[in-house]
mmCIF file of C-alpha atoms in Angstrom:
data_model
loop_
_atom_site.group_PDB
_atom_site.id
_atom_site.type_symbol
_atom_site.label_atom_id
_atom_site.label_comp_id
_atom_site.label_asym_id
_atom_site.label_seq_id
_atom_site.Cartn_x
_atom_site.Cartn_y
_atom_site.Cartn_z
ATOM 1 C CA MET A 1 131.754 114.510 126.451
ATOM 2 C CA ALA A 2 132.438 110.766 126.361
ATOM 3 C CA LEU A 3 129.406 108.510 126.246
ATOM 4 C CA ILE A 4 129.081 105.496 128.472
ATOM 5 C CA THR A 5 128.044 102.170 126.964
ATOM 6 C CA ARG A 6 124.429 102.635 128.048
ATOM 7 C CA ASP A 7 124.142 105.931 126.142
ATOM 8 C CA VAL A 8 125.716 104.469 123.018
ATOM 9 C CA ASP A 9 123.263 101.580 123.234
ATOM 10 C CA ARG A 10 120.363 104.023 123.537
ATOM 11 C CA PHE A 11 121.460 105.740 120.351
ATOM 12 C CA GLU A 12 121.985 102.463 118.493
ATOM 13 C CA ALA A 13 118.495 101.366 119.486
ATOM 14 C CA ALA A 14 117.163 104.539 117.862
ATOM 15 C CA ARG A 15 119.367 104.295 114.749
ATOM 16 C CA PRO A 16 116.973 102.228 112.541
ATOM 17 C CA ARG A 17 114.142 104.709 113.095
ATOM 18 C CA LEU A 18 116.429 107.695 112.548
ATOM 19 C CA GLU A 19 117.773 106.218 109.305
ATOM 20 C CA ALA A 20 114.243 105.512 108.066
ATOM 21 C CA ILE A 21 113.166 109.097 108.795
ATOM 22 C CA ALA A 22 116.276 110.536 107.143
ATOM 23 C CA TYR A 23 115.875 108.385 104.010
ATOM 24 C CA ARG A 24 112.278 109.487 103.533
ATOM 25 C CA LEU A 25 113.293 113.109 103.984
ATOM 26 C CA LEU A 26 116.380 113.037 101.742
ATOM 27 C CA GLY A 27 115.708 110.276 99.193
ATOM 28 C CA SER A 28 119.321 109.113 99.519
ATOM 29 C CA SER A 29 120.774 106.375 101.704
ATOM 30 C CA SER A 30 124.256 107.907 101.858
ATOM 31 C CA GLU A 31 122.894 111.317 102.854
ATOM 32 C CA ALA A 32 120.629 109.622 105.400
ATOM 33 C CA GLU A 33 123.633 107.842 106.915
ATOM 34 C CA ASP A 34 125.532 111.151 107.037
ATOM 35 C CA ALA A 35 122.641 112.842 108.840
ATOM 36 C CA VAL A 36 122.378 110.039 111.389
ATOM 37 C CA GLN A 37 126.136 110.079 111.999
ATOM 38 C CA GLU A 38 126.071 113.845 112.590
ATOM 39 C CA THR A 39 123.174 113.289 114.994
ATOM 40 C CA PHE A 40 125.323 110.787 116.884
ATOM 41 C CA LEU A 41 128.177 113.306 117.114
ATOM 42 C CA ARG A 42 125.788 115.849 118.610
ATOM 43 C CA TRP A 43 124.450 113.216 121.010
ATOM 44 C CA GLN A 44 128.037 112.476 121.987
ATOM 45 C CA ALA A 45 128.712 116.161 122.679
ATOM 46 C CA ALA A 46 125.490 116.718 124.645
ATOM 47 C CA ASP A 47 124.914 116.432 128.369
ATOM 48 C CA VAL A 48 122.883 113.269 127.930
ATOM 49 C CA GLU A 49 121.848 113.044 131.567
ATOM 50 C CA ARG A 50 119.928 116.328 131.193
ATOM 51 C CA ILE A 51 117.950 115.100 128.160
ATOM 52 C CA GLU A 52 114.564 113.996 129.492
ATOM 53 C CA VAL A 53 113.240 112.246 126.367
ATOM 54 C CA PRO A 54 116.152 111.004 124.229
ATOM 55 C CA GLU A 55 113.931 109.838 121.340
ATOM 56 C CA ALA A 56 112.368 113.290 120.970
ATOM 57 C CA TRP A 57 115.764 115.009 121.258
ATOM 58 C CA LEU A 58 117.351 112.759 118.620
ATOM 59 C CA THR A 59 114.398 113.147 116.243
ATOM 60 C CA LYS A 60 114.507 116.937 116.567
ATOM 61 C CA VAL A 61 118.252 117.103 115.894
ATOM 62 C CA LEU A 62 118.048 114.689 112.965
ATOM 63 C CA THR A 63 115.043 116.375 111.359
ATOM 64 C CA ASN A 64 116.595 119.811 111.488
ATOM 65 C CA LEU A 65 119.856 118.477 110.056
ATOM 66 C CA CYS A 66 117.856 116.953 107.208
ATOM 67 C CA LEU A 67 116.018 120.222 106.597
ATOM 68 C CA ASN A 68 119.353 122.000 106.205
ATOM 69 C CA MET A 69 120.581 119.265 103.876
ATOM 70 C CA LEU A 70 117.394 119.485 101.799
ATOM 71 C CA THR A 71 117.851 123.213 101.340
ATOM 72 C CA SER A 72 121.416 122.797 100.067
ATOM 73 C CA ALA A 73 120.460 119.737 98.013
ATOM 74 C CA ARG A 74 117.879 121.755 96.099
ATOM 75 C CA ALA A 75 120.580 124.212 95.106
ATOM 76 C CA ARG A 76 122.850 121.351 93.958
ATOM 77 C CA ARG A 77 120.073 119.789 91.909
ATOM 78 C CA GLU A 78 119.840 122.937 89.811
ATOM 79 C CA THR A 79 123.197 121.927 88.300
ATOM 80 C CA TYR A 80 122.504 118.180 88.324
ATOM 81 C CA VAL A 81 123.015 116.573 84.929
ATOM 82 C CA GLY A 82 119.694 115.258 83.644
ATOM 83 C CA SER A 83 116.702 114.305 85.765
ATOM 84 C CA TRP A 84 117.123 113.712 89.509
ATOM 85 C CA LEU A 85 115.358 110.671 90.964
ATOM 86 C CA PRO A 86 115.479 109.305 94.525
ATOM 87 C CA GLU A 87 117.659 106.318 95.328
ATOM 88 C CA PRO A 88 115.568 103.121 95.266
ATOM 89 C CA LEU A 89 115.961 100.576 98.074
ATOM 90 C CA LEU A 90 115.537 96.857 97.480
ATOM 91 C CA ALA A 91 113.117 94.645 99.379
ATOM 92 C CA GLY A 92 114.076 94.013 102.982
ATOM 93 C CA ASP A 93 116.335 97.028 103.368
ATOM 94 C CA PRO A 94 115.946 98.177 106.998
ATOM 95 C CA MET A 95 116.156 101.812 105.885
ATOM 96 C CA LEU A 96 112.689 101.412 104.376
ATOM 97 C CA GLY A 97 111.426 101.586 107.935
ATOM 98 C CA PRO A 98 108.006 100.568 109.278
ATOM 99 C CA ALA A 99 105.563 98.922 106.873
ATOM 100 C CA ASP A 100 102.750 97.874 109.189
ATOM 101 C CA THR A 101 100.081 100.142 107.712
ATOM 102 C CA ALA A 102 99.078 101.127 104.197
ATOM 103 C CA GLU A 103 100.082 104.721 105.001
ATOM 104 C CA GLN A 104 103.564 103.667 106.071
ATOM 105 C CA ARG A 105 104.069 101.520 102.989
ATOM 106 C CA GLU A 106 102.870 104.250 100.669
ATOM 107 C CA SER A 107 105.012 106.909 102.353
ATOM 108 C CA VAL A 108 108.173 105.131 101.205
ATOM 109 C CA SER A 109 106.908 104.017 97.797
ATOM 110 C CA TYR A 110 109.000 105.266 94.923
ATOM 111 C CA ALA A 111 106.085 107.176 93.452
ATOM 112 C CA VAL A 112 105.520 109.091 96.695
ATOM 113 C CA LEU A 113 109.240 109.828 97.144
ATOM 114 C CA VAL A 114 109.141 111.431 93.705
ATOM 115 C CA LEU A 115 106.040 113.423 94.637
ATOM 116 C CA LEU A 116 107.657 114.590 97.891
ATOM 117 C CA GLU A 117 110.152 116.514 95.774
ATOM 118 C CA ARG A 118 107.310 118.953 95.052
ATOM 119 C CA LEU A 119 107.031 119.883 98.717
ATOM 120 C CA SER A 120 109.026 122.446 100.619
ATOM 121 C CA PRO A 121 111.469 120.977 103.166
ATOM 122 C CA GLY A 122 109.116 121.926 105.996
ATOM 123 C CA GLU A 123 106.099 120.332 104.337
ATOM 124 C CA ARG A 124 108.102 117.198 103.653
ATOM 125 C CA ALA A 125 109.188 116.929 107.295
ATOM 126 C CA VAL A 126 105.667 117.310 108.649
ATOM 127 C CA TYR A 127 104.278 114.816 106.140
ATOM 128 C CA VAL A 128 106.924 112.177 106.853
ATOM 129 C CA LEU A 129 106.743 112.469 110.636
ATOM 130 C CA ARG A 130 102.958 112.315 110.673
ATOM 131 C CA GLU A 131 102.190 109.902 107.832
ATOM 132 C CA ALA A 132 105.030 107.411 108.190
ATOM 133 C CA PHE A 133 105.817 107.557 111.911
ATOM 134 C CA ASP A 134 102.502 108.675 113.374
ATOM 135 C CA TYR A 135 103.957 111.498 115.436
ATOM 136 C CA PRO A 136 101.184 113.604 117.014
ATOM 137 C CA HIS A 137 101.068 117.204 115.838
ATOM 138 C CA ARG A 138 102.025 118.365 119.308
ATOM 139 C CA GLU A 139 105.375 116.565 119.029
ATOM 140 C CA ILE A 140 105.904 117.612 115.398
ATOM 141 C CA ALA A 141 105.354 121.220 116.459
ATOM 142 C CA GLU A 142 108.028 120.860 119.141
ATOM 143 C CA ILE A 143 110.467 119.226 116.715
ATOM 144 C CA LEU A 144 110.041 121.932 114.064
ATOM 145 C CA ASP A 145 109.393 124.891 116.379
ATOM 146 C CA LEU A 146 105.863 125.395 115.081
ATOM 147 C CA THR A 147 102.489 125.773 116.669
ATOM 148 C CA GLU A 148 100.332 122.659 116.734
ATOM 149 C CA ALA A 149 97.772 124.386 114.507
ATOM 150 C CA ALA A 150 100.486 125.239 111.966
ATOM 151 C CA SER A 151 101.656 121.620 111.925
ATOM 152 C CA GLN A 152 98.120 120.429 111.205
ATOM 153 C CA GLN A 153 97.688 122.984 108.430
ATOM 154 C CA ILE A 154 101.021 122.110 106.796
ATOM 155 C CA TYR A 155 100.224 118.395 106.985
ATOM 156 C CA HIS A 156 96.849 118.753 105.284
ATOM 157 C CA ARG A 157 98.414 120.906 102.560
ATOM 158 C CA ALA A 158 101.258 118.444 102.018
ATOM 159 C CA LYS A 159 98.927 115.457 101.968
ATOM 160 C CA LYS A 160 96.778 117.142 99.333
ATOM 161 C CA HIS A 161 99.837 117.787 97.137
ATOM 162 C CA VAL A 162 100.809 114.123 97.382
ATOM 163 C CA ALA A 163 97.237 112.938 96.814
ATOM 164 C CA ASP A 164 97.041 115.074 93.678
ATOM 165 C CA GLY A 165 99.555 112.675 92.109
ATOM 166 C CA LYS A 166 98.286 109.634 90.241
ATOM 167 C CA ALA A 167 96.229 107.139 92.220
ATOM 168 C CA ARG A 168 98.392 104.131 93.032
ATOM 169 C CA THR A 169 97.453 100.510 93.597
ATOM 170 C CA GLU A 170 98.976 98.585 96.493
ATOM 171 C CA ILE A 171 100.502 95.375 95.188
ATOM 172 C CA ASP A 172 101.678 92.269 97.021
ATOM 173 C CA GLU A 173 104.912 90.471 96.152
ATOM 174 C CA ALA A 174 103.302 87.818 93.957
ATOM 175 C CA ALA A 175 101.392 90.418 91.951
ATOM 176 C CA ALA A 176 104.536 92.556 91.633
ATOM 177 C CA ARG A 177 106.444 89.619 90.194
ATOM 178 C CA LYS A 178 103.677 88.938 87.668
ATOM 179 C CA ILE A 179 103.694 92.588 86.566
ATOM 180 C CA VAL A 180 107.470 92.544 86.087
ATOM 181 C CA GLU A 181 107.281 89.278 84.143
ATOM 182 C CA GLU A 182 104.651 90.718 81.804
ATOM 183 C CA PHE A 183 106.576 93.963 81.456
ATOM 184 C CA LEU A 184 109.878 92.271 80.591
ATOM 185 C CA ALA A 185 108.196 89.885 78.156
ATOM 186 C CA ALA A 186 106.628 92.860 76.389
ATOM 187 C CA ALA A 187 109.765 95.023 76.499
ATOM 188 C CA THR A 188 111.977 92.283 75.050
ATOM 189 C CA SER A 189 109.489 91.173 72.395
ATOM 190 C CA GLY A 190 110.869 93.643 69.852
ATOM 191 C CA ARG A 191 107.380 95.027 69.251
ATOM 192 C CA THR A 192 105.500 98.019 70.627
ATOM 193 C CA GLU A 193 102.027 96.423 70.700
ATOM 194 C CA PRO A 194 102.570 94.250 73.806
ATOM 195 C CA LEU A 195 103.884 97.273 75.686
ATOM 196 C CA LEU A 196 100.973 99.433 74.608
ATOM 197 C CA ARG A 197 98.602 96.902 76.164
ATOM 198 C CA LEU A 198 100.339 97.315 79.535
ATOM 199 C CA LEU A 199 100.766 101.098 79.559
ATOM 200 C CA THR A 200 98.229 103.778 80.391
ATOM 201 C CA GLN A 201 97.657 106.389 77.704
ATOM 202 C CA ASP A 202 99.448 109.053 79.752
ATOM 203 C CA ALA A 203 102.369 106.830 80.760
ATOM 204 C CA VAL A 204 105.783 108.426 81.275
ATOM 205 C CA SER A 205 109.320 107.062 81.330
ATOM 206 C CA ILE A 206 112.278 108.853 82.899
ATOM 207 C CA GLY A 207 115.813 107.922 83.882
ATOM 208 C CA ASP A 208 118.523 109.257 86.178
ATOM 209 C CA GLY A 209 122.084 108.769 84.974
ATOM 210 C CA GLY A 210 123.603 111.638 86.907
ATOM 211 C CA GLY A 211 125.781 112.514 83.921
ATOM 212 C CA LYS A 212 127.692 109.258 84.440
ATOM 213 C CA VAL A 213 125.479 106.916 82.433
ATOM 214 C CA PRO A 214 123.506 108.026 79.349
ATOM 215 C CA ALA A 215 119.923 108.861 80.271
ATOM 216 C CA ARG A 216 117.496 111.147 78.489
ATOM 217 C CA ALA A 217 117.135 114.422 80.400
ATOM 218 C CA LYS A 218 113.485 114.850 79.431
ATOM 219 C CA ALA A 219 110.803 112.268 80.135
ATOM 220 C CA PHE A 220 109.114 110.320 77.363
ATOM 221 C CA GLU A 221 105.399 111.013 77.570
ATOM 222 C CA GLY A 222 102.467 109.062 76.181
ATOM 223 C CA ALA A 223 102.072 105.334 75.679
ATOM 224 C CA LEU A 224 103.394 105.213 72.107
ATOM 225 C CA ALA A 225 106.503 107.293 72.848
ATOM 226 C CA VAL A 226 107.257 105.223 75.949
ATOM 227 C CA ALA A 227 106.677 101.901 74.177
ATOM 228 C CA THR A 228 108.902 102.905 71.272
ATOM 229 C CA PHE A 229 111.671 103.973 73.656
ATOM 230 C CA LEU A 230 111.445 100.781 75.731
ATOM 231 C CA ARG A 231 111.519 98.575 72.646
ATOM 232 C CA GLY A 232 114.875 100.098 71.744
ATOM 233 C CA LEU A 233 116.157 100.171 75.315
ATOM 234 C CA PHE A 234 115.637 96.453 75.858
ATOM 235 C CA LYS A 235 117.071 95.414 72.505
ATOM 236 C CA PRO A 236 120.404 93.632 73.156
ATOM 237 C CA SER A 237 123.503 95.122 71.559
ATOM 238 C CA ALA A 238 127.273 94.939 71.880
ATOM 239 C CA ALA A 239 127.361 98.690 72.600
ATOM 240 C CA LYS A 240 125.072 98.322 75.608
ATOM 241 C CA ARG A 241 127.070 95.410 76.968
ATOM 242 C CA ALA A 242 130.256 97.449 76.588
ATOM 243 C CA LEU A 243 128.635 100.381 78.410
ATOM 244 C CA VAL A 244 127.733 98.357 81.523
ATOM 245 C CA GLY A 245 130.686 95.982 81.430
ATOM 246 C CA GLY A 246 128.989 92.808 80.248
ATOM 247 C CA ALA A 247 125.677 91.063 79.680
ATOM 248 C CA ALA A 248 123.009 92.373 82.066
ATOM 249 C CA GLU A 249 120.846 89.822 83.849
ATOM 250 C CA MET A 250 117.332 91.070 84.535
ATOM 251 C CA TYR A 251 115.589 90.089 87.770
ATOM 252 C CA ALA A 252 112.066 90.534 89.086
ATOM 253 C CA THR A 253 111.941 91.927 92.613
ATOM 254 C CA THR A 254 110.509 94.855 94.551
ATOM 255 C CA ALA A 255 112.002 98.237 95.384
ATOM 256 C CA ASN A 256 110.358 100.586 97.882
ATOM 257 C CA GLY A 257 107.529 98.089 98.077
ATOM 258 C CA GLY A 258 106.641 98.210 94.375
ATOM 259 C CA PRO A 259 107.407 96.088 91.307
ATOM 260 C CA ALA A 260 110.920 96.583 89.983
ATOM 261 C CA VAL A 261 113.357 95.235 87.420
ATOM 262 C CA VAL A 262 116.938 94.942 88.644
ATOM 263 C CA ALA A 263 119.755 94.749 86.091
ATOM 264 C CA VAL A 264 122.886 93.004 87.375
ATOM 265 C CA VAL A 265 126.313 92.580 85.746
ATOM 266 C CA ASP A 266 128.778 90.279 87.530
ATOM 267 C CA GLY A 267 127.067 90.838 90.879
ATOM 268 C CA ARG A 268 126.933 94.609 90.443
ATOM 269 C CA VAL A 269 123.551 96.334 90.248
ATOM 270 C CA VAL A 270 123.690 98.604 87.203
ATOM 271 C CA GLY A 271 120.058 99.662 87.083
ATOM 272 C CA ILE A 272 116.780 99.534 88.982
ATOM 273 C CA THR A 273 113.590 100.252 87.075
ATOM 274 C CA CYS A 274 110.593 100.995 89.291
ATOM 275 C CA LEU A 275 107.133 100.511 87.832
ATOM 276 C CA GLU A 276 104.250 102.648 89.083
ATOM 277 C CA VAL A 277 100.980 100.794 88.614
ATOM 278 C CA THR A 278 97.372 101.918 88.765
ATOM 279 C CA ALA A 279 94.170 100.004 88.107
ATOM 280 C CA GLU A 280 94.476 101.079 84.454
ATOM 281 C CA GLY A 281 98.026 99.782 83.954
ATOM 282 C CA ILE A 282 101.642 100.879 84.221
ATOM 283 C CA THR A 283 101.608 104.663 84.429
ATOM 284 C CA ALA A 284 105.248 105.496 85.159
ATOM 285 C CA ILE A 285 108.591 103.822 84.542
ATOM 286 C CA ARG A 286 111.484 105.348 86.483
ATOM 287 C CA SER A 287 114.983 104.000 85.949
ATOM 288 C CA GLN A 288 117.849 104.680 88.328
ATOM 289 C CA VAL A 289 121.164 104.056 86.555
ATOM 290 C CA ASN A 290 123.403 106.587 88.314
ATOM 291 C CA PRO A 291 126.091 104.300 89.827
ATOM 292 C CA ASP A 292 126.408 106.557 92.881
ATOM 293 C CA LYS A 293 122.795 105.726 93.759
ATOM 294 C CA LEU A 294 123.206 101.972 93.298
ATOM 295 C CA VAL A 295 126.032 101.335 95.764
ATOM 296 C CA ARG A 296 123.758 100.288 98.631
ATOM 297 C CA ALA A 297 121.646 98.134 96.302
ATOM 298 C CA THR A 298 124.786 96.319 95.124
ATOM 299 C CA GLU A 299 125.916 95.756 98.712
ATOM 300 C CA ARG A 300 122.539 94.327 99.686
ATOM 301 C CA TRP A 301 122.395 92.199 96.549
ATOM 302 C CA ALA A 302 125.704 90.615 97.534
ATOM 303 C CA VAL A 303 124.581 90.007 101.127
ATOM 304 C CA GLU A 304 121.045 88.829 100.461
ATOM 305 C CA GLY A 305 121.770 86.716 97.392
ATOM 306 C CA LEU A 306 119.889 87.157 94.140
ATOM 307 C CA GLY A 307 116.831 88.622 95.852
ATOM 308 C CA GLY A 308 114.643 87.885 92.839
ATOM 309 C CA SER A 309 114.086 85.591 89.890
ATOM 310 C CA LEU A 310 116.222 85.736 86.747
ATOM 311 C CA LEU A 311 113.905 86.509 83.859
ATOM 312 C CA HIS A 312 116.082 87.700 80.983
ATOM 313 C CA THR A 313 119.619 88.479 79.895
ATOM 314 C CA LEU A 314 120.461 91.387 77.600
#
């Protein structure tokens, strides 16, 4: 059924919210875009005039598409090479969605996206719709074909799982920049001691290369192991420059609302390192170097300019 301009406009008005929901559910911008496009195709095929509340209809279709995608994605990740990490989004990306409240900002933080991988698809959907978009349980129940009581129960269970992760500290842009500056200064010093002063005792470091870029499959655990690894990682070498296609410029910026180091070679983002910070120090360092998960970041880097301050070149 062909859509008239008004109906297309109604969908386009909903697109930013749909993309933000899909990204939180899937942890991938390309998969989120696919889910939203499939939602549009179903909107196009529907008898739109009979849909009483288009926003609710679109959210229900999108969410259930994402649940199906999550189920198949979990099967694919069993054969994924190395560790799987979500795709980070740079500051200002509209797919990050609403950031008016602390709950909304935390729901899209990189640390929480990682923790959401522990949840079942259903738990993840309830958590995202309630925590990030403030849907009442009555509407969530209708979207997921649950009872309202079941939605409430699932939400409390999911929230507890997420809360059981490390306590995070909300950081503004100026503080994030300072953290990245200190981190890069320590990491490029050639010594472990400066890094040890920044890391918590139980710090971890993990990378996602997707089998396309070398990345250790198992996380480094403990401050000394992480500091030793980072000292070597940030040591310039001809081999590293050959691997990424040139000298990497390191910038301080934010990704998913938290402090991040962005490595850029000739305008191409080749790595985003997200730092998880608590009151005690840096507790997790997660590096995304899989080129498939850096396409959107590279596109935004080109459009938005540098997006950060050049701090170092390796």
